[in-house]
GROMACS .gro file of N, CA, C and O in nm:
model
  476
    1UNK      N    1   0.066  -0.150   0.005
    1UNK     CA    2  -0.017   0.009  -0.012
    1UNK      C    3   0.069   0.111   0.034
    1UNK      O    4   0.015   0.247  -0.027
    2UNK      N    5   0.223   0.133   0.054
    2UNK     CA    6   0.257   0.228   0.067
    2UNK      C    7   0.318   0.239  -0.087
    2UNK      O    8   0.395   0.095  -0.158
    3UNK      N    9   0.347   0.359  -0.147
    3UNK     CA   10   0.446   0.393  -0.280
    3UNK      C   11   0.546   0.480  -0.259
    3UNK      O   12   0.499   0.575  -0.195
    4UNK      N   13   0.653   0.491  -0.364
    4UNK     CA   14   0.747   0.540  -0.366
    4UNK      C   15   0.726   0.658  -0.535
    4UNK      O   16   0.740   0.511  -0.628
    5UNK      N   17   0.725   0.745  -0.525
    5UNK     CA   18   0.746   0.797  -0.690
    5UNK      C   19   0.840   0.872  -0.663
    5UNK      O   20   0.904   0.985  -0.584
    6UNK      N   21   0.955   0.832  -0.779
    6UNK     CA   22   1.065   0.941  -0.748
    6UNK      C   23   1.051   1.027  -0.943
    6UNK      O   24   0.974   0.951  -1.015
    7UNK      N   25   1.129   1.104  -0.933
    7UNK     CA   26   1.118   1.200  -1.042
    7UNK      C   27   1.246   1.314  -1.077
    7UNK      O   28   1.309   1.335  -0.949
    8UNK      N   29   1.287   1.354  -1.175
    8UNK     CA   30   1.411   1.488  -1.166
    8UNK      C   31   1.494   1.429  -1.240
    8UNK      O   32   1.621   1.453  -1.287
    9UNK      N   33   1.496   1.296  -1.317
    9UNK     CA   34   1.592   1.244  -1.395
    9UNK      C   35   1.581   1.284  -1.504
    9UNK      O   36   1.472   1.370  -1.554
   10UNK      N   37   1.692   1.285  -1.604
   10UNK     CA   38   1.661   1.331  -1.742
   10UNK      C   39   1.807   1.360  -1.791
   10UNK      O   40   1.872   1.275  -1.736
   11UNK      N   41   1.815   1.416  -1.926
   11UNK     CA   42   1.943   1.397  -1.992
   11UNK      C   43   1.983   1.539  -1.928
   11UNK      O   44   1.962   1.657  -1.954
   12UNK      N   45   2.155   1.549  -1.898
   12UNK     CA   46   2.208   1.589  -1.893
   12UNK      C   47   2.373   1.642  -1.951
   12UNK      O   48   2.413   1.526  -1.956
   13UNK      N   49   2.426   1.709  -1.912
   13UNK     CA   50   2.597   1.725  -2.010
   13UNK      C   51   2.673   1.736  -1.906
   13UNK      O   52   2.597   1.737  -1.706
   14UNK      N   53   2.765   1.631  -1.953
   14UNK     CA   54   2.866   1.636  -1.816
   14UNK      C   55   2.949   1.722  -1.718
   14UNK      O   56   2.914   1.852  -1.770
   15UNK      N   57   2.946   1.758  -1.593
   15UNK     CA   58   2.951   1.870  -1.531
   15UNK      C   59   2.802   1.944  -1.483
   15UNK      O   60   2.774   2.031  -1.408
   16UNK      N   61   2.704   1.913  -1.529
   16UNK     CA   62   2.559   1.929  -1.518
   16UNK      C   63   2.556   1.882  -1.361
   16UNK      O   64   2.593   1.833  -1.310
   17UNK      N   65   2.410   1.924  -1.337
   17UNK     CA   66   2.365   1.904  -1.189
   17UNK      C   67   2.161   1.846  -1.214
   17UNK      O   68   2.133   1.901  -1.351
   18UNK      N   69   2.140   1.768  -1.162
   18UNK     CA   70   2.011   1.714  -1.128
   18UNK      C   71   1.991   1.715  -0.999
   18UNK      O   72   2.054   1.682  -0.904
   19UNK      N   73   1.867   1.723  -0.992
   19UNK     CA   74   1.786   1.683  -0.837
   19UNK      C   75   1.689   1.559  -0.839
   19UNK      O   76   1.587   1.613  -0.878
   20UNK      N   77   1.717   1.461  -0.781
   20UNK     CA   78   1.594   1.390  -0.777
   20UNK      C   79   1.486   1.379  -0.640
   20UNK      O   80   1.583   1.413  -0.533
   21UNK      N   81   1.391   1.331  -0.671
   21UNK     CA   82   1.333   1.340  -0.571
   21UNK      C   83   1.239   1.192  -0.542
   21UNK      O   84   1.187   1.166  -0.652
   22UNK      N   85   1.203   1.177  -0.429
   22UNK     CA   86   1.134   1.051  -0.402
   22UNK      C   87   1.050   1.098  -0.292
   22UNK      O   88   1.070   1.131  -0.180
   23UNK      N   89   0.931   1.047  -0.340
   23UNK     CA   90   0.813   1.110  -0.214
   23UNK      C   91   0.725   1.004  -0.216
   23UNK      O   92   0.646   0.877  -0.294
   24UNK      N   93   0.678   0.904  -0.090
   24UNK     CA   94   0.613   0.812  -0.013
   24UNK      C   95   0.554   0.856   0.049
   24UNK      O   96   0.476   1.009   0.079
   25UNK      N   97   0.420   0.770   0.012
   25UNK     CA   98   0.241   0.772   0.011
   25UNK      C   99   0.199   0.650   0.034
   25UNK      O  100   0.254   0.532   0.025
   26UNK      N  101   0.104   0.683   0.112
   26UNK     CA  102   0.019   0.548   0.147
   26UNK      C  103   0.015   0.526   0.316
   26UNK      O  104   0.028   0.637   0.379
   27UNK      N  105   0.000   0.457   0.393
   27UNK     CA  106  -0.068   0.436   0.530
   27UNK      C  107   0.072   0.425   0.584
   27UNK      O  108   0.155   0.306   0.670
   28UNK      N  109   0.127   0.501   0.583
   28UNK     CA  110   0.287   0.540   0.643
   28UNK      C  111   0.257   0.575   0.789
   28UNK      O  112   0.205   0.717   0.829
   29UNK      N  113   0.339   0.515   0.899
   29UNK     CA  114   0.380   0.556   1.009
   29UNK      C  115   0.505   0.642   1.016
   29UNK      O  116   0.493   0.743   1.141
   30UNK      N  117   0.551   0.560   0.994
   30UNK     CA  118   0.707   0.608   1.025
   30UNK      C  119   0.803   0.564   0.889
   30UNK      O  120   0.790   0.445   0.897
   31UNK      N  121   0.875   0.686   0.870
   31UNK     CA  122   0.998   0.619   0.784
   31UNK      C  123   1.140   0.610   0.873
   31UNK      O  124   1.127   0.715   0.869
   32UNK      N  125   1.188   0.523   0.861
   32UNK     CA  126   1.314   0.478   0.937
   32UNK      C  127   1.427   0.518   0.849
   32UNK      O  128   1.515   0.556   0.911
   33UNK      N  129   1.419   0.491   0.724
   33UNK     CA  130   1.536   0.552   0.663
   33UNK      C  131   1.534   0.556   0.498
   33UNK      O  132   1.399   0.523   0.439
   34UNK      N  133   1.546   0.606   0.445
   34UNK     CA  134   1.512   0.617   0.289
   34UNK      C  135   1.701   0.628   0.195
   34UNK      O  136   1.797   0.677   0.259
   35UNK      N  137   1.699   0.593   0.141
   35UNK     CA  138   1.791   0.574   0.001
   35UNK      C  139   1.782   0.590  -0.101
   35UNK      O  140   1.681   0.523  -0.174
   36UNK      N  141   1.904   0.562  -0.180
   36UNK     CA  142   1.939   0.583  -0.356
   36UNK      C  143   2.015   0.484  -0.391
   36UNK      O  144   2.126   0.466  -0.342
   37UNK      N  145   1.981   0.413  -0.461
   37UNK     CA  146   2.044   0.311  -0.577
   37UNK      C  147   2.000   0.308  -0.693
   37UNK      O  148   1.952   0.419  -0.753
   38UNK      N  149   2.142   0.292  -0.769
   38UNK     CA  150   2.153   0.272  -0.923
   38UNK      C  151   2.163   0.170  -0.986
   38UNK      O  152   2.273   0.103  -0.936
   39UNK      N  153   2.130   0.134  -1.113
   39UNK     CA  154   2.136   0.008  -1.160
   39UNK      C  155   2.190   0.059  -1.295
   39UNK      O  156   2.082   0.103  -1.428
   40UNK      N  157   2.330   0.010  -1.386
   40UNK     CA  158   2.349   0.050  -1.498
   40UNK      C  159   2.325  -0.037  -1.578
   40UNK      O  160   2.327  -0.137  -1.523
   41UNK      N  161   2.313  -0.070  -1.736
   41UNK     CA  162   2.333  -0.205  -1.774
   41UNK      C  163   2.366  -0.308  -1.771
   41UNK      O  164   2.502  -0.217  -1.793
   42UNK      N  165   2.367  -0.384  -1.754
   42UNK     CA  166   2.469  -0.483  -1.748
   42UNK      C  167   2.539  -0.483  -1.641
   42UNK      O  168   2.653  -0.591  -1.581
   43UNK      N  169   2.490  -0.399  -1.503
   43UNK     CA  170   2.566  -0.408  -1.423
   43UNK      C  171   2.435  -0.433  -1.230
   43UNK      O  172   2.360  -0.406  -1.297
   44UNK      N  173   2.533  -0.425  -1.166
   44UNK     CA  174   2.463  -0.488  -1.068
   44UNK      C  175   2.390  -0.373  -1.007
   44UNK      O  176   2.487  -0.240  -1.005
   45UNK      N  177   2.264  -0.388  -0.913
   45UNK     CA  178   2.265  -0.266  -0.838
   45UNK      C  179   2.337  -0.193  -0.727
   45UNK      O  180   2.379  -0.318  -0.708
   46UNK      N  181   2.335  -0.088  -0.726
   46UNK     CA  182   2.423  -0.075  -0.609
   46UNK      C  183   2.397   0.068  -0.526
   46UNK      O  184   2.289   0.129  -0.584
   47UNK      N  185   2.417   0.040  -0.439
   47UNK     CA  186   2.421   0.184  -0.335
   47UNK      C  187   2.467   0.299  -0.362
   47UNK      O  188   2.583   0.278  -0.340
   48UNK      N  189   2.407   0.450  -0.369
   48UNK     CA  190   2.451   0.528  -0.442
   48UNK      C  191   2.471   0.620  -0.282
   48UNK      O  192   2.570   0.704  -0.259
   49UNK      N  193   2.373   0.632  -0.176
   49UNK     CA  194   2.336   0.719  -0.063
   49UNK      C  195   2.241   0.650   0.010
   49UNK      O  196   2.147   0.619  -0.044
   50UNK      N  197   2.256   0.703   0.174
   50UNK     CA  198   2.131   0.627   0.225
   50UNK      C  199   2.135   0.705   0.348
   50UNK      O  200   2.270   0.758   0.435
   51UNK      N  201   2.029   0.766   0.376
   51UNK     CA  202   1.986   0.843   0.482
   51UNK      C  203   1.952   0.765   0.623
   51UNK      O  204   1.824   0.735   0.577
   52UNK      N  205   2.004   0.741   0.735
   52UNK     CA  206   1.950   0.628   0.805
   52UNK      C  207   1.874   0.726   0.939
   52UNK      O  208   1.879   0.828   0.912
   53UNK      N  209   1.789   0.627   1.000
   53UNK     CA  210   1.708   0.695   1.088
   53UNK      C  211   1.777   0.733   1.228
   53UNK      O  212   1.782   0.896   1.233
   54UNK      N  213   1.912   0.683   1.253
   54UNK     CA  214   2.008   0.810   1.295
   54UNK      C  215   2.054   0.896   1.299
   54UNK      O  216   2.133   0.994   1.368
   55UNK      N  217   2.055   0.926   1.135
   55UNK     CA  218   2.139   1.067   1.089
   55UNK      C  219   2.219   1.020   1.009
   55UNK      O  220   2.325   1.106   0.960
   56UNK      N  221   2.280   0.924   1.023
   56UNK     CA  222   2.378   0.878   0.937
   56UNK      C  223   2.368   0.846   0.845
   56UNK      O  224   2.291   0.801   0.783
   57UNK      N  225   2.494   0.952   0.775
   57UNK     CA  226   2.450   0.936   0.603
   57UNK      C  227   2.562   0.830   0.515
   57UNK      O  228   2.684   0.882   0.563
   58UNK      N  229   2.535   0.735   0.462
   58UNK     CA  230   2.656   0.657   0.388
   58UNK      C  231   2.674   0.711   0.204
   58UNK      O  232   2.554   0.704   0.133
   59UNK      N  233   2.744   0.758   0.158
   59UNK     CA  234   2.783   0.721   0.003
   59UNK      C  235   2.842   0.669  -0.062
   59UNK      O  236   3.006   0.588   0.027
   60UNK      N  237   2.895   0.609  -0.175
   60UNK     CA  238   2.926   0.560  -0.260
   60UNK      C  239   3.081   0.592  -0.267
   60UNK      O  240   3.059   0.750  -0.299
   61UNK      N  241   3.156   0.528  -0.266
   61UNK     CA  242   3.297   0.646  -0.245
   61UNK      C  243   3.287   0.700  -0.413
   61UNK      O  244   3.363   0.812  -0.427
   62UNK      N  245   3.201   0.645  -0.542
   62UNK     CA  246   3.203   0.695  -0.643
   62UNK      C  247   3.161   0.845  -0.691
   62UNK      O  248   3.147   0.917  -0.728
   63UNK      N  249   3.113   0.831  -0.533
   63UNK     CA  250   2.985   0.988  -0.573
   63UNK      C  251   3.004   1.106  -0.451
   63UNK      O  252   2.955   1.201  -0.437
   64UNK      N  253   3.099   1.027  -0.342
   64UNK     CA  254   3.129   1.147  -0.283
   64UNK      C  255   3.204   1.296  -0.275
   64UNK      O  256   3.276   1.290  -0.360
   65UNK      N  257   3.167   1.391  -0.227
   65UNK     CA  258   3.138   1.500  -0.253
   65UNK      C  259   3.071   1.575  -0.343
   65UNK      O  260   3.097   1.713  -0.419
   66UNK      N  261   3.017   1.483  -0.428
   66UNK     CA  262   2.947   1.525  -0.553
   66UNK      C  263   2.761   1.489  -0.560
   66UNK      O  264   2.712   1.602  -0.550
   67UNK      N  265   2.746   1.399  -0.462
   67UNK     CA  266   2.605   1.407  -0.444
   67UNK      C  267   2.549   1.448  -0.274
   67UNK      O  268   2.648   1.408  -0.222
   68UNK      N  269   2.479   1.467  -0.291
   68UNK     CA  270   2.415   1.503  -0.116
   68UNK      C  271   2.272   1.419  -0.138
   68UNK      O  272   2.192   1.466  -0.200
   69UNK      N  273   2.240   1.322  -0.036
   69UNK     CA  274   2.130   1.316  -0.016
   69UNK      C  275   2.035   1.340   0.095
   69UNK      O  276   2.135   1.410   0.240
   70UNK      N  277   1.924   1.399   0.142
   70UNK     CA  278   1.806   1.484   0.214
   70UNK      C  279   1.686   1.448   0.225
   70UNK      O  280   1.661   1.373   0.122
   71UNK      N  281   1.661   1.510   0.365
   71UNK     CA  282   1.481   1.447   0.366
   71UNK      C  283   1.385   1.576   0.401
   71UNK      O  284   1.473   1.696   0.465
   72UNK      N  285   1.300   1.559   0.379
   72UNK     CA  286   1.187   1.648   0.412
   72UNK      C  287   1.082   1.556   0.465
   72UNK      O  288   0.984   1.510   0.431
   73UNK      N  289   1.090   1.597   0.614
   73UNK     CA  290   0.990   1.511   0.667
   73UNK      C  291   0.869   1.512   0.691
   73UNK      O  292   0.787   1.428   0.661
   74UNK      N  293   0.833   1.641   0.665
   74UNK     CA  294   0.682   1.699   0.632
   74UNK      C  295   0.648   1.616   0.520
   74UNK      O  296   0.528   1.580   0.514
   75UNK      N  297   0.701   1.635   0.423
   75UNK     CA  298   0.673   1.592   0.297
   75UNK      C  299   0.681   1.432   0.266
   75UNK      O  300   0.641   1.404   0.134
   76UNK      N  301   0.748   1.335   0.331
   76UNK     CA  302   0.783   1.225   0.333
   76UNK      C  303   0.883   1.162   0.206
   76UNK      O  304   0.857   1.111   0.129
   77UNK      N  305   0.953   1.274   0.211
   77UNK     CA  306   1.053   1.301   0.045
   77UNK      C  307   1.163   1.289   0.065
   77UNK      O  308   1.202   1.339   0.175
   78UNK      N  309   1.274   1.212   0.002
   78UNK     CA  310   1.394   1.188  -0.012
   78UNK      C  311   1.415   1.314  -0.134
   78UNK      O  312   1.362   1.280  -0.283
   79UNK      N  313   1.571   1.350  -0.126
   79UNK     CA  314   1.642   1.428  -0.231
   79UNK      C  315   1.757   1.360  -0.278
   79UNK      O  316   1.797   1.369  -0.181
   80UNK      N  317   1.824   1.371  -0.374
   80UNK     CA  318   1.926   1.351  -0.392
   80UNK      C  319   1.969   1.441  -0.503
   80UNK      O  320   1.992   1.463  -0.635
   81UNK      N  321   2.073   1.529  -0.436
   81UNK     CA  322   2.129   1.616  -0.535
   81UNK      C  323   2.233   1.599  -0.598
   81UNK      O  324   2.360   1.555  -0.520
   82UNK      N  325   2.297   1.585  -0.726
   82UNK     CA  326   2.366   1.564  -0.796
   82UNK      C  327   2.448   1.648  -0.860
   82UNK      O  328   2.419   1.700  -0.969
   83UNK      N  329   2.556   1.711  -0.830
   83UNK     CA  330   2.666   1.771  -0.913
   83UNK      C  331   2.764   1.712  -0.962
   83UNK      O  332   2.801   1.578  -0.950
   84UNK      N  333   2.818   1.803  -1.064
   84UNK     CA  334   2.949   1.738  -1.109
   84UNK      C  335   2.949   1.591  -1.225
   84UNK      O  336   2.992   1.513  -1.157
   85UNK      N  337   2.803   1.604  -1.240
   85UNK     CA  338   2.789   1.478  -1.329
   85UNK      C  339   2.868   1.421  -1.444
   85UNK      O  340   2.913   1.515  -1.516
   86UNK      N  341   2.954   1.284  -1.414
   86UNK     CA  342   3.004   1.221  -1.528
   86UNK      C  343   2.938   1.109  -1.603
   86UNK      O  344   2.832   1.086  -1.555
   87UNK      N  345   2.916   1.054  -1.698
   87UNK     CA  346   2.902   0.992  -1.800
   87UNK      C  347   2.893   0.839  -1.685
   87UNK      O  348   2.742   0.805  -1.721
   88UNK      N  349   2.995   0.819  -1.624
   88UNK     CA  350   2.973   0.690  -1.543
   88UNK      C  351   2.852   0.728  -1.467
   88UNK      O  352   2.803   0.617  -1.354
   89UNK      N  353   2.819   0.825  -1.398
   89UNK     CA  354   2.672   0.809  -1.347
   89UNK      C  355   2.527   0.774  -1.408
   89UNK      O  356   2.452   0.779  -1.392
   90UNK      N  357   2.585   0.771  -1.544
   90UNK     CA  358   2.433   0.713  -1.623
   90UNK      C  359   2.353   0.627  -1.542
   90UNK      O  360   2.455   0.452  -1.608
   91UNK      N  361   2.249   0.557  -1.498
   91UNK     CA  362   2.228   0.475  -1.446
   91UNK      C  363   2.072   0.501  -1.469
   91UNK      O  364   2.002   0.617  -1.470
   92UNK      N  365   1.991   0.398  -1.418
   92UNK     CA  366   1.861   0.410  -1.351
   92UNK      C  367   1.857   0.382  -1.193
   92UNK      O  368   1.916   0.313  -1.130
   93UNK      N  369   1.806   0.559  -1.148
   93UNK     CA  370   1.815   0.543  -1.037
   93UNK      C  371   1.649   0.525  -0.949
   93UNK      O  372   1.586   0.552  -0.984
   94UNK      N  373   1.683   0.428  -0.826
   94UNK     CA  374   1.545   0.421  -0.752
   94UNK      C  375   1.569   0.456  -0.631
   94UNK      O  376   1.648   0.424  -0.554
   95UNK      N  377   1.482   0.521  -0.552
   95UNK     CA  378   1.443   0.487  -0.430
   95UNK      C  379   1.383   0.367  -0.350
   95UNK      O  380   1.310   0.278  -0.385
   96UNK      N  381   1.458   0.384  -0.202
   96UNK     CA  382   1.439   0.286  -0.131
   96UNK      C  383   1.391   0.354   0.014
   96UNK      O  384   1.441   0.485   0.077
   97UNK      N  385   1.331   0.293   0.077
   97UNK     CA  386   1.218   0.337   0.207
   97UNK      C  387   1.226   0.192   0.269
   97UNK      O  388   1.139   0.113   0.272
   98UNK      N  389   1.293   0.270   0.417
   98UNK     CA  390   1.240   0.114   0.526
   98UNK      C  391   1.102   0.184   0.605
   98UNK      O  392   1.140   0.309   0.677
   99UNK      N  393   1.012   0.161   0.594
   99UNK     CA  394   0.883   0.236   0.654
   99UNK      C  395   0.812   0.131   0.742
   99UNK      O  396   0.829   0.009   0.726
  100UNK      N  397   0.751   0.181   0.820
  100UNK     CA  398   0.652   0.114   0.968
  100UNK      C  399   0.525   0.155   0.908
  100UNK      O  400   0.474   0.279   0.929
  101UNK      N  401   0.457   0.097   0.898
  101UNK     CA  402   0.316   0.083   0.855
  101UNK      C  403   0.198   0.101   0.979
  101UNK      O  404   0.092   0.098   0.923
  102UNK      N  405   0.248   0.055   1.074
  102UNK     CA  406   0.166   0.022   1.127
  102UNK      C  407   0.088  -0.134   1.208
  102UNK      O  408   0.052  -0.187   1.315
  103UNK      N  409   0.176  -0.228   1.073
  103UNK     CA  410   0.164  -0.360   1.090
  103UNK      C  411   0.257  -0.421   1.105
  103UNK      O  412   0.275  -0.548   1.152
  104UNK      N  413   0.348  -0.395   0.998
  104UNK     CA  414   0.473  -0.448   0.998
  104UNK      C  415   0.604  -0.311   0.920
  104UNK      O  416   0.549  -0.199   0.903
  105UNK      N  417   0.735  -0.349   0.921
  105UNK     CA  418   0.775  -0.321   0.899
  105UNK      C  419   0.893  -0.368   0.796
  105UNK      O  420   0.927  -0.483   0.751
  106UNK      N  421   0.861  -0.294   0.641
  106UNK     CA  422   0.971  -0.352   0.537
  106UNK      C  423   1.009  -0.235   0.450
  106UNK      O  424   0.985  -0.156   0.470
  107UNK      N  425   1.095  -0.317   0.359
  107UNK     CA  426   1.127  -0.189   0.207
  107UNK      C  427   1.061  -0.146   0.112
  107UNK      O  428   0.987  -0.277   0.094
  108UNK      N  429   0.996  -0.062   0.077
  108UNK     CA  430   0.979  -0.032  -0.061
  108UNK      C  431   1.045  -0.005  -0.122
  108UNK      O  432   1.149   0.096  -0.135
  109UNK      N  433   1.083  -0.009  -0.270
  109UNK     CA  434   1.136   0.031  -0.373
  109UNK      C  435   1.046   0.114  -0.479
  109UNK      O  436   0.887   0.087  -0.484
  110UNK      N  437   1.082   0.228  -0.541
  110UNK     CA  438   1.022   0.262  -0.654
  110UNK      C  439   1.050   0.208  -0.767
  110UNK      O  440   1.141   0.155  -0.792
  111UNK      N  441   0.976   0.295  -0.896
  111UNK     CA  442   1.020   0.214  -1.028
  111UNK      C  443   1.140   0.265  -1.065
  111UNK      O  444   1.139   0.210  -1.173
  112UNK      N  445   1.171   0.374  -1.027
  112UNK     CA  446   1.318   0.443  -1.074
  112UNK      C  447   1.299   0.532  -1.186
  112UNK      O  448   1.168   0.539  -1.254
  113UNK      N  449   1.420   0.643  -1.152
  113UNK     CA  450   1.397   0.730  -1.269
  113UNK      C  451   1.526   0.714  -1.368
  113UNK      O  452   1.641   0.709  -1.319
  114UNK      N  453   1.533   0.743  -1.470
  114UNK     CA  454   1.682   0.721  -1.557
  114UNK      C  455   1.766   0.831  -1.543
  114UNK      O  456   1.701   0.979  -1.562
  115UNK      N  457   1.892   0.865  -1.520
  115UNK     CA  458   1.968   0.993  -1.552
  115UNK      C  459   2.026   0.942  -1.649
  115UNK      O  460   2.142   0.829  -1.651
  116UNK      N  461   2.079   0.993  -1.754
  116UNK     CA  462   2.157   0.954  -1.872
  116UNK      C  463   2.285   1.142  -1.884
  116UNK      O  464   2.191   1.240  -1.880
  117UNK      N  465   2.367   1.075  -1.841
  117UNK     CA  466   2.485   1.240  -1.880
  117UNK      C  467   2.573   1.189  -1.979
  117UNK      O  468   2.649   1.092  -2.031
  118UNK      N  469   2.533   1.294  -2.097
  118UNK     CA  470   2.600   1.275  -2.219
  118UNK      C  471   2.656   1.385  -2.283
  118UNK      O  472   2.544   1.508  -2.262
  119UNK      N  473   2.700   1.443  -2.360
  119UNK     CA  474   2.716   1.533  -2.452
  119UNK      C  475   2.690   1.529  -2.620
  119UNK      O  476   2.681   1.644  -2.666
   0.00000   0.00000   0.00000
């Protein structure tokens, strides 16, 4: 019943910026953590950034210093600010949320949004 909707993907030139959004909706009691993963063609899905309930932030080494994850608690939304984009950042980016809905606790995935970095 909980749904995640990603937006903000698109085509951008190397060195450019994009801001991804992930909005959660449904019977949410608490969002314990939110994060972003990405998967390029022929590659395994990898963690890009994660915002834990404790406030600890985790970033992949390849994006440290360029990407920033943040949350708007009032909107049940997570953002991924992506700066200094490189062609190797091209992938489908998917949002993940660890949600307590009053009956159980589980992870949810969005459908993904395409990010293409090319000149």
